[in-house]
Amino acid sequence: MSGFDLVEKEKLPAVAAISCTRCNHNIQLTTHAQAVNIGCSNCGHVLQWQNNQWAGIKNLKQHKILPAIPVGSSGRIKGIVYKVVGFVLYQEARSQHRWREYVLFNPLHGYAFLSEYDGHWTYFTFITDLPLKPTRDRSMHYQGEKYKLFHRYGSKVLYAEGEFTWKILENASHYTEFVAPPYMLAQETSSDEACWMKGTYMEPGEVRETFGLTSSLPERIGVGAIEPFDKAFSFGKVSQLGGIALVMLVVLQVFFMIVNRPQQLVEQSFDVPPPKEEYGPVNLSAIPGPSFTLNSMTGTSNLEFELYAPVDNEWFALGITLINTTTNEAYDFELGTEYYSGYTGGESWSEGSTTNDVDLSAMPDGTYRMILQPYKGILSKVNSFRIQVRKDVPLWSNFWIVLLLLAVVPGVQWIRHHSFEKSRWMNSDYSPYTYE
Amino acid sequence: MKNSLTYKLFIGYLVLVLSYFVYLSATGTRILGDDKEKFEPNGSSGSRSSGGYRGSSYYHK
């Protein structure tokens, strides 16, 4: 077999065959002389190469399970054609958590692993550019990504089938895992070796397609250690786009504040006319107000009316009628002030104000005539008031509402992302979140 | 493809909202509206005479 066969024709090495020393089951070897342990899929016996022959060392049949990807299957991951040469069922040394690993082999690229825990799949390859000394750090940087410590644990083998280049029953490994979804860095240390592997999350559908599986894969439970959050609509990208839109909103608001500077149209004081009748309800005469002209580039603009009245424990209101002398359209609205103060229960208090304002939205251009109708209480001492009219006043309520509209989608994604991350870290002893 | 469409829709939404803001700012329109009441000449207000006020019902402590 040549490299051309391997790369271009996707051919893998021919297999050798041995018989299980316990049940005589025919076992096929792809890695040939590299294998030091073999697990028989028929009887669960583990064989070890020693004294130039295969010898049985332990039977693991009691934990036998069927691999989701049969040993001997082939598939292409990230452009590399792998053959599944081994399958191991692991259990954490100090807990009941179990996971499954598939040993992948390619004659040119060597070994890789597919790990499955709670239906979440990770594709591991060896990396050689990290120090082999056991790490005690809580985080690390690798290739521009910050990885956070997720888990430390020991392992033991419950069941194995296929061929292995290491003594699976002798070397209890310890793992330290750092995550930066969808990637993981895992340091594996045992009594005689240490290595680093980089893991990449694989969707179950991708695994099924890679190995041409027809049976169903283990159902996903919870959030995987490196399962990415909503790949179709990532929180990072949404935040970035939302941030750009927010900056544009601020720029637009500043632009319109510069272009549409507020302009005072009216500032005038008036005397409150005496009541029409000496007794009974206060009935005041309407006052002809000033006129002003509204002229804008877009045909409409906003108006702000501000009323001041020297109220003191009383109220004063103004009914304002605006008549557009160009179109004869009339607009009515009310504007009032009230101010109360006192001393109750040993404390002085006050509420209200002597001024109040109201905004009129999108008023058409034209010349306006104002008619003012004052109202006040029977005992009111208010005898004057002042009215101011400004145009093109910045409408901050618009700014805040549009800001809210821009923030809705990133906000929802943030809540989803936060909940997702909290679920992810629920499985870790090093979670930055608190759980009730 | 699906990813791209989702982001395009989101960008479209952002552009729409910002365009609406430009319209509001250019025309002096307030999203929350205001309390003015408009009367067309010879319109539905009918018997109302211009310049009159329909009565105070506003400030009463």
PDB file of N, CA and C in Angstrom, chain A residues 4 17 26 66 73-74 177 286 300 313 319 396 404 415:
ATOM      1  N   PHE A   4      -0.150   7.264  -1.909  1.00  0.00           N
ATOM      2  CA  PHE A   4      -1.128   7.669  -2.924  1.00  0.00           C
ATOM      3  C   PHE A   4      -2.461   6.934  -2.704  1.00  0.00           C
ATOM      4  N   ALA A  17      -4.998 -10.733  11.292  1.00  0.00           N
ATOM      5  CA  ALA A  17      -6.003 -11.385  12.124  1.00  0.00           C
ATOM      6  C   ALA A  17      -5.345 -12.276  13.159  1.00  0.00           C
ATOM      7  N   ASN A  26     -12.309 -14.453  15.964  1.00  0.00           N
ATOM      8  CA  ASN A  26     -11.370 -13.852  15.023  1.00  0.00           C
ATOM      9  C   ASN A  26     -11.305 -12.334  15.260  1.00  0.00           C
ATOM     10  N   LEU A  66     -22.623  -2.099  23.503  1.00  0.00           N
ATOM     11  CA  LEU A  66     -22.388  -2.005  22.060  1.00  0.00           C
ATOM     12  C   LEU A  66     -21.927  -0.598  21.712  1.00  0.00           C
ATOM     13  N   SER A  73     -15.330   0.686  11.514  1.00  0.00           N
ATOM     14  CA  SER A  73     -15.962   1.693  10.637  1.00  0.00           C
ATOM     15  C   SER A  73     -14.922   2.700  10.166  1.00  0.00           C
ATOM     16  N   SER A  74     -15.178   3.317   9.010  1.00  0.00           N
ATOM     17  CA  SER A  74     -14.289   4.360   8.494  1.00  0.00           C
ATOM     18  C   SER A  74     -15.080   5.631   8.236  1.00  0.00           C
ATOM     19  N   GLU A 177      -9.164  19.331  32.176  1.00  0.00           N
ATOM     20  CA  GLU A 177      -9.823  19.850  30.964  1.00  0.00           C
ATOM     21  C   GLU A 177     -10.086  21.346  31.077  1.00  0.00           C
ATOM     22  N   ALA A 286     -61.350  83.827  27.911  1.00  0.00           N
ATOM     23  CA  ALA A 286     -60.218  83.376  27.084  1.00  0.00           C
ATOM     24  C   ALA A 286     -59.349  84.578  26.720  1.00  0.00           C
ATOM     25  N   THR A 300     -42.825  69.224   8.894  1.00  0.00           N
ATOM     26  CA  THR A 300     -43.353  69.102  10.264  1.00  0.00           C
ATOM     27  C   THR A 300     -42.206  69.222  11.254  1.00  0.00           C
ATOM     28  N   ASN A 313     -49.912  75.782  47.045  1.00  0.00           N
ATOM     29  CA  ASN A 313     -51.045  75.015  47.584  1.00  0.00           C
ATOM     30  C   ASN A 313     -52.311  75.231  46.771  1.00  0.00           C
ATOM     31  N   GLY A 319     -56.105  75.863  29.060  1.00  0.00           N
ATOM     32  CA  GLY A 319     -56.532  75.184  27.847  1.00  0.00           C
ATOM     33  C   GLY A 319     -55.974  75.960  26.668  1.00  0.00           C
ATOM     34  N   TRP A 396     -36.014  62.956  23.704  1.00  0.00           N
ATOM     35  CA  TRP A 396     -35.221  61.875  24.302  1.00  0.00           C
ATOM     36  C   TRP A 396     -36.025  60.593  24.460  1.00  0.00           C
ATOM     37  N   LEU A 404     -34.123  50.803  23.147  1.00  0.00           N
ATOM     38  CA  LEU A 404     -34.752  49.567  23.665  1.00  0.00           C
ATOM     39  C   LEU A 404     -35.031  48.588  22.519  1.00  0.00           C
ATOM     40  N   ILE A 415     -29.821  36.667  27.627  1.00  0.00           N
ATOM     41  CA  ILE A 415     -30.515  35.842  28.636  1.00  0.00           C
ATOM     42  C   ILE A 415     -30.368  34.361  28.276  1.00  0.00           C
TER      43      ILE A 415
END
